[in-house]
mmCIF file of C-alpha atoms and ligand atoms in Angstrom:
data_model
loop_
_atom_site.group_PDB
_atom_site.id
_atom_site.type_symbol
_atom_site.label_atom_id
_atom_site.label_comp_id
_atom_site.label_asym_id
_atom_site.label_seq_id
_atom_site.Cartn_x
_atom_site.Cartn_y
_atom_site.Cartn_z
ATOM 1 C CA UNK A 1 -41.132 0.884 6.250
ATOM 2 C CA UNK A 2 -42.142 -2.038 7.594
ATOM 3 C CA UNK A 3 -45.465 -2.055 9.863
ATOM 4 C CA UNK A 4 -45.062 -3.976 13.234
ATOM 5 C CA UNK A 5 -46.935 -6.896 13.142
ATOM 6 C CA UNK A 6 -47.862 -7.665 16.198
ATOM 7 C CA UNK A 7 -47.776 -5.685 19.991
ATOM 8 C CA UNK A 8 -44.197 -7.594 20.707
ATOM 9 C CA UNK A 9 -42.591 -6.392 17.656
ATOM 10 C CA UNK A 10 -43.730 -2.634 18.094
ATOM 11 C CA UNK A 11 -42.588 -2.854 21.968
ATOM 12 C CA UNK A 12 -38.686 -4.367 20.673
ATOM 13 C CA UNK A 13 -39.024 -1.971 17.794
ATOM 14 C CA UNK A 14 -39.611 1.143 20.181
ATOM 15 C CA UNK A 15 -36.868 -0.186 22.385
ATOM 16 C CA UNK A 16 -34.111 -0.264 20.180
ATOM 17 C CA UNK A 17 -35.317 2.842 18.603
ATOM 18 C CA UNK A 18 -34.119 4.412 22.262
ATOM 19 C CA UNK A 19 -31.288 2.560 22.644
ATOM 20 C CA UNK A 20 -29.953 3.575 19.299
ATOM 21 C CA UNK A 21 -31.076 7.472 20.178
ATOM 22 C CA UNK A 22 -28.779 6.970 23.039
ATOM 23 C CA UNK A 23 -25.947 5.673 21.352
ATOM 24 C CA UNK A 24 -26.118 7.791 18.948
ATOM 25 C CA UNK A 25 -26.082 10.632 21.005
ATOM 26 C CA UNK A 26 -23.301 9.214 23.216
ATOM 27 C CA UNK A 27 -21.690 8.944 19.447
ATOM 28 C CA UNK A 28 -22.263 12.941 19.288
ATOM 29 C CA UNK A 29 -21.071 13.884 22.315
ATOM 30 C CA UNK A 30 -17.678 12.392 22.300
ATOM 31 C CA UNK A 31 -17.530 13.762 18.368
ATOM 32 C CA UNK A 32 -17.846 17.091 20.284
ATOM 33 C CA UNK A 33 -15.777 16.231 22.978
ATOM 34 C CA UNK A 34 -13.025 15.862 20.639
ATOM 35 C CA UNK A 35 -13.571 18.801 17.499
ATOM 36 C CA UNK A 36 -14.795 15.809 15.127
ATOM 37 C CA UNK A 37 -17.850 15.472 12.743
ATOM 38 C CA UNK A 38 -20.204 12.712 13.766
ATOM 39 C CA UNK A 39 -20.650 12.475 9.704
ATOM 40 C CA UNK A 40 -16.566 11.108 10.148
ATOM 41 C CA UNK A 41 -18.002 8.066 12.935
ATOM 42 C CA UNK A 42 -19.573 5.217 10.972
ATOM 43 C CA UNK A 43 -21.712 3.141 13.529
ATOM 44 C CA UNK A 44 -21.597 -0.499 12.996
ATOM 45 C CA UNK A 45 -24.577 -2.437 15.102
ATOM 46 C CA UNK A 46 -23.134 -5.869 16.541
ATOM 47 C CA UNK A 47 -26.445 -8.411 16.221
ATOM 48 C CA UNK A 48 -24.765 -11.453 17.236
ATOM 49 C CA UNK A 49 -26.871 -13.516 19.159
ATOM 50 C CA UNK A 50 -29.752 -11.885 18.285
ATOM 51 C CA UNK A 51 -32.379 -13.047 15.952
ATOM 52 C CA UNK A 52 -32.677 -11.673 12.257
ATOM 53 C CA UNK A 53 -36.061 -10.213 12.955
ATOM 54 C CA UNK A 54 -34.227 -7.252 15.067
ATOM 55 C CA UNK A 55 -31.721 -7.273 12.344
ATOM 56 C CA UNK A 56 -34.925 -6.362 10.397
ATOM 57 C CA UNK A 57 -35.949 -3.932 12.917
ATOM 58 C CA UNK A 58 -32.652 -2.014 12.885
ATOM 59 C CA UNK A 59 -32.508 -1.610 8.941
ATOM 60 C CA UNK A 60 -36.023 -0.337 9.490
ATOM 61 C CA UNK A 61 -34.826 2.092 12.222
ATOM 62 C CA UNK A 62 -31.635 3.649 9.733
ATOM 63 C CA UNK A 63 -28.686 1.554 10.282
ATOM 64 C CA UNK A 64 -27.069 0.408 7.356
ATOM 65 C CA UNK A 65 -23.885 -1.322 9.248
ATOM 66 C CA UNK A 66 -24.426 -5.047 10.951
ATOM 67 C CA UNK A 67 -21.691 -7.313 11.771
ATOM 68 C CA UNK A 68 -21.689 -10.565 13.141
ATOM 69 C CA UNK A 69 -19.151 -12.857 14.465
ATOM 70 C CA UNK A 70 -19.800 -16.606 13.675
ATOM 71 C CA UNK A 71 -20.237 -17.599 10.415
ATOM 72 C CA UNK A 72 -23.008 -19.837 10.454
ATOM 73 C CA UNK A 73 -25.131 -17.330 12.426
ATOM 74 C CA UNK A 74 -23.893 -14.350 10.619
ATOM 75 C CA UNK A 75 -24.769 -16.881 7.109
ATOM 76 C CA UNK A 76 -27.934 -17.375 8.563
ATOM 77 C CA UNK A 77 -28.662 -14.037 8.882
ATOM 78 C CA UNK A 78 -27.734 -12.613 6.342
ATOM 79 C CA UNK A 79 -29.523 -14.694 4.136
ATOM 80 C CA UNK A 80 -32.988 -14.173 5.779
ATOM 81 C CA UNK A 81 -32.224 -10.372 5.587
ATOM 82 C CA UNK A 82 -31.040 -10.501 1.749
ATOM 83 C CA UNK A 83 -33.382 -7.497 0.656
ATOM 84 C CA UNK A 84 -32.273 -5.055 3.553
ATOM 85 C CA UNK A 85 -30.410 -2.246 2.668
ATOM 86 C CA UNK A 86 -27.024 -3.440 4.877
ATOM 87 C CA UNK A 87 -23.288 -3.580 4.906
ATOM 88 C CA UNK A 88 -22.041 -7.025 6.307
ATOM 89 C CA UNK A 89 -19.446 -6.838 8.606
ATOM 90 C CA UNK A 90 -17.661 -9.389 9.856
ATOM 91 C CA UNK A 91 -15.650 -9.086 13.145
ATOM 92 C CA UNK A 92 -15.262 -12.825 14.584
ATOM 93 C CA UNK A 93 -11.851 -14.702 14.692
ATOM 94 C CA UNK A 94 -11.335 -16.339 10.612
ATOM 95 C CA UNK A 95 -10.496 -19.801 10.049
ATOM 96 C CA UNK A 96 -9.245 -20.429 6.348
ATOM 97 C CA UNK A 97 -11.970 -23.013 6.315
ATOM 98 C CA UNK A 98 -14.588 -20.365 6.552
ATOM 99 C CA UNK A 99 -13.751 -17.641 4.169
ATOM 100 C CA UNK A 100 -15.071 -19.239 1.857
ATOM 101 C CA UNK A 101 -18.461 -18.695 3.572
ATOM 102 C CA UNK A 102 -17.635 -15.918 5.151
ATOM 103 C CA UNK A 103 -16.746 -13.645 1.722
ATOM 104 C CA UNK A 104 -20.471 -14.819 0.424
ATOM 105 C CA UNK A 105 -21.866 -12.662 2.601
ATOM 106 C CA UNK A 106 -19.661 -10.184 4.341
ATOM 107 C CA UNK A 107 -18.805 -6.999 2.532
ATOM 108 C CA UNK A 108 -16.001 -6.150 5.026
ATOM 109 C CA UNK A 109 -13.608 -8.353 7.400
ATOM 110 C CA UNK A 110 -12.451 -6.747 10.284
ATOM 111 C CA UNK A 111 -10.245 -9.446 11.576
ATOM 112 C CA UNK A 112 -7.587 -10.335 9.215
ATOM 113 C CA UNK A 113 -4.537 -11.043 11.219
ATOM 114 C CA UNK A 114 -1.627 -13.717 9.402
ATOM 115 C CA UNK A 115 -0.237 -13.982 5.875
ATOM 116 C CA UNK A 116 -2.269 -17.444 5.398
ATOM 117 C CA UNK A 117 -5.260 -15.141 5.297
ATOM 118 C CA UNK A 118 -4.884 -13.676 2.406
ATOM 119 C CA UNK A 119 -4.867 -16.066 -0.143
ATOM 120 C CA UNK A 120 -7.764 -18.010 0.822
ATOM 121 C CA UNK A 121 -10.069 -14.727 0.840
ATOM 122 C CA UNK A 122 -8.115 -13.438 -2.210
ATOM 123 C CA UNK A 123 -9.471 -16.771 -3.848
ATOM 124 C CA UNK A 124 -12.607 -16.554 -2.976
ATOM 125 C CA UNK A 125 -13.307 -12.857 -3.400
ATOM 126 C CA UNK A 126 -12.014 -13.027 -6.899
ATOM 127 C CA UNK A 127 -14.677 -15.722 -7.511
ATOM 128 C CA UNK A 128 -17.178 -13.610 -5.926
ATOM 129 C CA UNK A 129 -16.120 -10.902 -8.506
ATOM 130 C CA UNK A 130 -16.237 -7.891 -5.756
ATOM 131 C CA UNK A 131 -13.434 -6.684 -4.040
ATOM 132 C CA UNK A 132 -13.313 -7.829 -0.238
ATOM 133 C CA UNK A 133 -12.566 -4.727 2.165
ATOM 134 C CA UNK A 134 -9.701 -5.925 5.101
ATOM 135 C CA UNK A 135 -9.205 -4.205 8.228
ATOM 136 C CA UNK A 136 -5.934 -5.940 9.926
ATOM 137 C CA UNK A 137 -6.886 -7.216 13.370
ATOM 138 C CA UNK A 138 -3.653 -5.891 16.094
ATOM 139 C CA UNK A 139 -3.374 -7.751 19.275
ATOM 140 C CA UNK A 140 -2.164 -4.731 21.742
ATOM 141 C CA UNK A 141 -1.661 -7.300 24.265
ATOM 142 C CA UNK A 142 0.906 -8.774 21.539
ATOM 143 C CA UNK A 143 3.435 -6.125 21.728
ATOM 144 C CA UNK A 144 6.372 -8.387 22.569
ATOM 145 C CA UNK A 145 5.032 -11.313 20.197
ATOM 146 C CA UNK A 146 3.375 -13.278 23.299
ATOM 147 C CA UNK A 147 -0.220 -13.559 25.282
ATOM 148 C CA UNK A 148 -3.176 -12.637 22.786
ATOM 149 C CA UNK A 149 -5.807 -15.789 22.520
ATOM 150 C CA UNK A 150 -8.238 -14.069 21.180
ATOM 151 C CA UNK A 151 -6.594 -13.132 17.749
ATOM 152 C CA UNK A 152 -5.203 -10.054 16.065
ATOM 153 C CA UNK A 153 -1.406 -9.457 14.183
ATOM 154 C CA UNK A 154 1.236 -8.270 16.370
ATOM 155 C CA UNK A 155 1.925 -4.517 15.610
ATOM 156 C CA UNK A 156 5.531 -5.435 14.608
ATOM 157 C CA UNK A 157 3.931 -7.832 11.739
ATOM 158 C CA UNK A 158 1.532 -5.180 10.225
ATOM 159 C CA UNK A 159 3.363 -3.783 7.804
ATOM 160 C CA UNK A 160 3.603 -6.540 6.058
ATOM 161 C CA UNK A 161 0.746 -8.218 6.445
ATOM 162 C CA UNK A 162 -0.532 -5.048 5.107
ATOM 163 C CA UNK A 163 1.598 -5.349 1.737
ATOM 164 C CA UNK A 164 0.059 -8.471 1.345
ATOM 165 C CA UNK A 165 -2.909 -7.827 1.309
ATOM 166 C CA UNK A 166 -2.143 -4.664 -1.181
ATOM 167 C CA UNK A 167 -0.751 -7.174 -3.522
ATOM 168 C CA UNK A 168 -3.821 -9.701 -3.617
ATOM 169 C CA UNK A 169 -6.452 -9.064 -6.264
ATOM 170 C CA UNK A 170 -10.242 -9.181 -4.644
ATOM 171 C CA UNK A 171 -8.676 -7.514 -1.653
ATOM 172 C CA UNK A 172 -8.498 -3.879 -0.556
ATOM 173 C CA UNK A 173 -6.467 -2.766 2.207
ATOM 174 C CA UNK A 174 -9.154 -0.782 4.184
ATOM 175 C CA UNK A 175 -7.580 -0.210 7.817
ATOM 176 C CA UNK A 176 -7.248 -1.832 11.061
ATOM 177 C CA UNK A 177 -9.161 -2.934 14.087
ATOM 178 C CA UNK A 178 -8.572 -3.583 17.664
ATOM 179 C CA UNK A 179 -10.158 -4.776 20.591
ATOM 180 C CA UNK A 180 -9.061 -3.157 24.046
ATOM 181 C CA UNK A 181 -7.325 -5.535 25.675
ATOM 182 C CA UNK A 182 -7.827 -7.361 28.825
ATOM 183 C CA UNK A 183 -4.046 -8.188 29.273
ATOM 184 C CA UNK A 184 -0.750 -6.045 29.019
ATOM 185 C CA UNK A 185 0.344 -2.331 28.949
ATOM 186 C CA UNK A 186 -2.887 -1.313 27.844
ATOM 187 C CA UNK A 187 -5.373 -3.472 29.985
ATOM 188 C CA UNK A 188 -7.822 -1.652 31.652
ATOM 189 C CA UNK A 189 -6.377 2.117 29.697
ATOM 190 C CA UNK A 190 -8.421 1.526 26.408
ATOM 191 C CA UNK A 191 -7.868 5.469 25.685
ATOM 192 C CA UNK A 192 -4.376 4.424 25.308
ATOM 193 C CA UNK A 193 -4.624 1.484 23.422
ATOM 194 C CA UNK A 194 -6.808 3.274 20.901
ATOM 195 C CA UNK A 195 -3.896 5.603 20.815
ATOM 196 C CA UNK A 196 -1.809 3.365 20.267
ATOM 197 C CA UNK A 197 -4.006 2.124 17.222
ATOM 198 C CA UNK A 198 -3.933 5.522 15.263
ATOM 199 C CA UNK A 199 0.188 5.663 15.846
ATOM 200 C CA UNK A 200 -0.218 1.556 13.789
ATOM 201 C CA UNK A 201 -2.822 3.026 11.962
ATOM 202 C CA UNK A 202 -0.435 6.053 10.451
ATOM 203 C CA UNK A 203 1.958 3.750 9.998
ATOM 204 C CA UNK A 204 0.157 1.371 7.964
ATOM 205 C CA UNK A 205 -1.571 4.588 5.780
ATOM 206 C CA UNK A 206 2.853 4.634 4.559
ATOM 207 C CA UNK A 207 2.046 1.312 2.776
ATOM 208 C CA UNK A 208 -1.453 2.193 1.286
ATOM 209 C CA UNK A 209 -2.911 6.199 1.932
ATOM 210 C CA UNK A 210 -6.522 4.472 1.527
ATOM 211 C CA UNK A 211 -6.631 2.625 4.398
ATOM 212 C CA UNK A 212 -7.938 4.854 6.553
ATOM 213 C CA UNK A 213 -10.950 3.282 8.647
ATOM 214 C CA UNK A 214 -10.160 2.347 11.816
ATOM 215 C CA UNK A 215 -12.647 0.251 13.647
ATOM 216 C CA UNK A 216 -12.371 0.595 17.588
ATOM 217 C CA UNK A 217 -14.530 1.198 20.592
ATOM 218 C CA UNK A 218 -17.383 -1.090 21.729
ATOM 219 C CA UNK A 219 -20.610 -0.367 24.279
ATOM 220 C CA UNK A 220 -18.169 0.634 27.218
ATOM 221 C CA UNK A 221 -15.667 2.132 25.424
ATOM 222 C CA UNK A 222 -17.011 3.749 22.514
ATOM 223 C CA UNK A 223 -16.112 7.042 23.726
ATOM 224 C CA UNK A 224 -12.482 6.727 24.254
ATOM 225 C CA UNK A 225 -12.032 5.330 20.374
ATOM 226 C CA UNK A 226 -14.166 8.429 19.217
ATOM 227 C CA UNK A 227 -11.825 10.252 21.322
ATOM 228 C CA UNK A 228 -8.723 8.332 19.700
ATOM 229 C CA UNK A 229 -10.036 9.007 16.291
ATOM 230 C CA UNK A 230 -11.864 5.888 15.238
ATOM 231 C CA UNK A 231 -14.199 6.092 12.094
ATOM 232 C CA UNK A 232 -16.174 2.975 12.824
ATOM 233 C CA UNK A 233 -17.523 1.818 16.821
ATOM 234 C CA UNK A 234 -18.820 -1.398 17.001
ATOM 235 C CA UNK A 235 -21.362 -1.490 19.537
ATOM 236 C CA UNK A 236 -23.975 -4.637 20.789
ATOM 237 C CA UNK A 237 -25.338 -4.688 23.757
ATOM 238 C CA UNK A 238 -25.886 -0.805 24.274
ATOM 239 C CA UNK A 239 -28.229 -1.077 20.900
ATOM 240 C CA UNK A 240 -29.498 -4.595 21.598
ATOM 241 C CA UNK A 241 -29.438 -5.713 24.965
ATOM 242 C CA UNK A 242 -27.591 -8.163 27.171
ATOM 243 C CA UNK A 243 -26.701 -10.935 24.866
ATOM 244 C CA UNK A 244 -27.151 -14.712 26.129
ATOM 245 C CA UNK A 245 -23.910 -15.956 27.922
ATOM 246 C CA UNK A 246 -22.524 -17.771 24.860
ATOM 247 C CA UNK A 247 -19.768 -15.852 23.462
HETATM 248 C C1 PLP B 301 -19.445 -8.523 20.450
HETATM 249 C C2 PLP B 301 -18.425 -7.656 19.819
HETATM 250 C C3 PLP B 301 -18.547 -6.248 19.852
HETATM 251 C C4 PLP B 301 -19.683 -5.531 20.553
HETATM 252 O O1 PLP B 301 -19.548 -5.660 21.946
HETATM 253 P P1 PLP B 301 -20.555 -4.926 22.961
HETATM 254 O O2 PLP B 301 -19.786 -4.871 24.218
HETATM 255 O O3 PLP B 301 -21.766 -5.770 23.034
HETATM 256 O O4 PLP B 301 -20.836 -3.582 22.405
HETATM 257 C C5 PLP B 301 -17.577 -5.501 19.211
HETATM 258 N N1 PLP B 301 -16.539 -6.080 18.574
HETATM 259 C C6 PLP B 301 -16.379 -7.413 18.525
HETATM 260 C C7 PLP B 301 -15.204 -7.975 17.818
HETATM 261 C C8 PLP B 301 -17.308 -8.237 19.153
HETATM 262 O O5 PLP B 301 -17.144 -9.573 19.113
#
């Protein structure tokens, strides 16, 4: 443990020491909601935007998941915090030219979502020497193969995106992640759309039985993916705080 160093740190320490009480109980009362162990919901604390110091804090307080969602912060970051016991995820949209980057650091990628993927962090996980674990990024407002700017694989196109990663050394198939979307069938339902992501989620587990996480369910929603059946939330701003407008 890590003494506060100065009246500042101890007040942002004891405030996300409450706000992580609360989630966590919010975490416990939709496990119970729903017949589930809360051992069976990993949380995973989004710190993007915020500075490394609470990233600090929150290893400190008992997480053990971060993510982050640009590389250069999450690089950044996860330098300064190299001696913290944490799991790196990373959940922003990938551009090939960042894997390369991005597979330094992260420990799991969350938003794998086309074929061209795969070989680049196959590459560069292989020279890492540590295989990479992919969750498959599905687009729910992609269901008909339009709308979607924000990224993810259409359902339709899992399956084999899926075998492809299967077949790349450096790369384990570890599940699939959504986020609920703001368009389509599911807009504004994000019960449903979780649903939607165990029936893709199943489907996937006929290509490889061992990818079973499935990473849904964010500060508003968190409850509805516990509900679903989601073993990883990803939650910022109900741990952290309201992030600066820059997204
Ligand atoms: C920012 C972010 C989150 C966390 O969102 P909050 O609403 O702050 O909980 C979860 N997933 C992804 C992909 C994000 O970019």
């Amino acid at each position: 443990m890590t003494e506060p160093s100065t009246p500042d740190e101890a007040a942002r320490r004891a405030e996300l020491a409450q706000n992580l009480a609360a989630v966590r109980a919010r975490i416990e009362r939709a496990c119970a909601g729903a017949g589930r162990d809360p051992n069976e919901v990993t949380l995973v604390v989004v710190t993007k935007t915020h500075p490394a110091r609470d990233v600090r804090l929150l290893a400190d307080l008992g997480v053990r998941n971060v993510a982050e969602n640009r590389d250069q912060e999450a690089a950044r970051k996860a330098a300064e915090c190299h001696d913290a016991p944490l799991t790196w995820h990373f959940v922003g949209q990938l551009q090939t030219n960042k894997v390369r980057s991005v597979t330094e650091y992260a420990d799991v990628v969350h938003s794998l979502d086309r074929t061209r993927l795969v070989a680049a962090l196959s590459g560069a996980a292989q020279r890492r020497g540590r295989d990479l674990d992919c969750l498959l990024q599905i687009a729910l407002d992609k269901e008909s193969g339009e709308g979607g700017g924000r990224g993810g694989a259409t359902p339709a196109d899992v399956r084999e995106l899926g075998a492809a990663v299967v077949a790349a050394p450096g790369l384990r198939l570890a599940g699939v992640m959504t986020v609920a979307p703001l368009s389509g069938p599911y807009a504004g339902d994000p019960r449903a759309a979780f649903e939607r992501l165990m029936e893709i989620s199943r489907s996937l587990r006929t290509v490889d039985p061992g990818a079973n996480m499935v990473s849904a369910g964010m500060s508003s929603d968190l409850e509805e993916a516990v509900a679903a059946g989601a073993t990883h939330v990803r939650v910022g701003s109900a741990v952290l705080g309201v992030r600066p407008a820059l997204r």
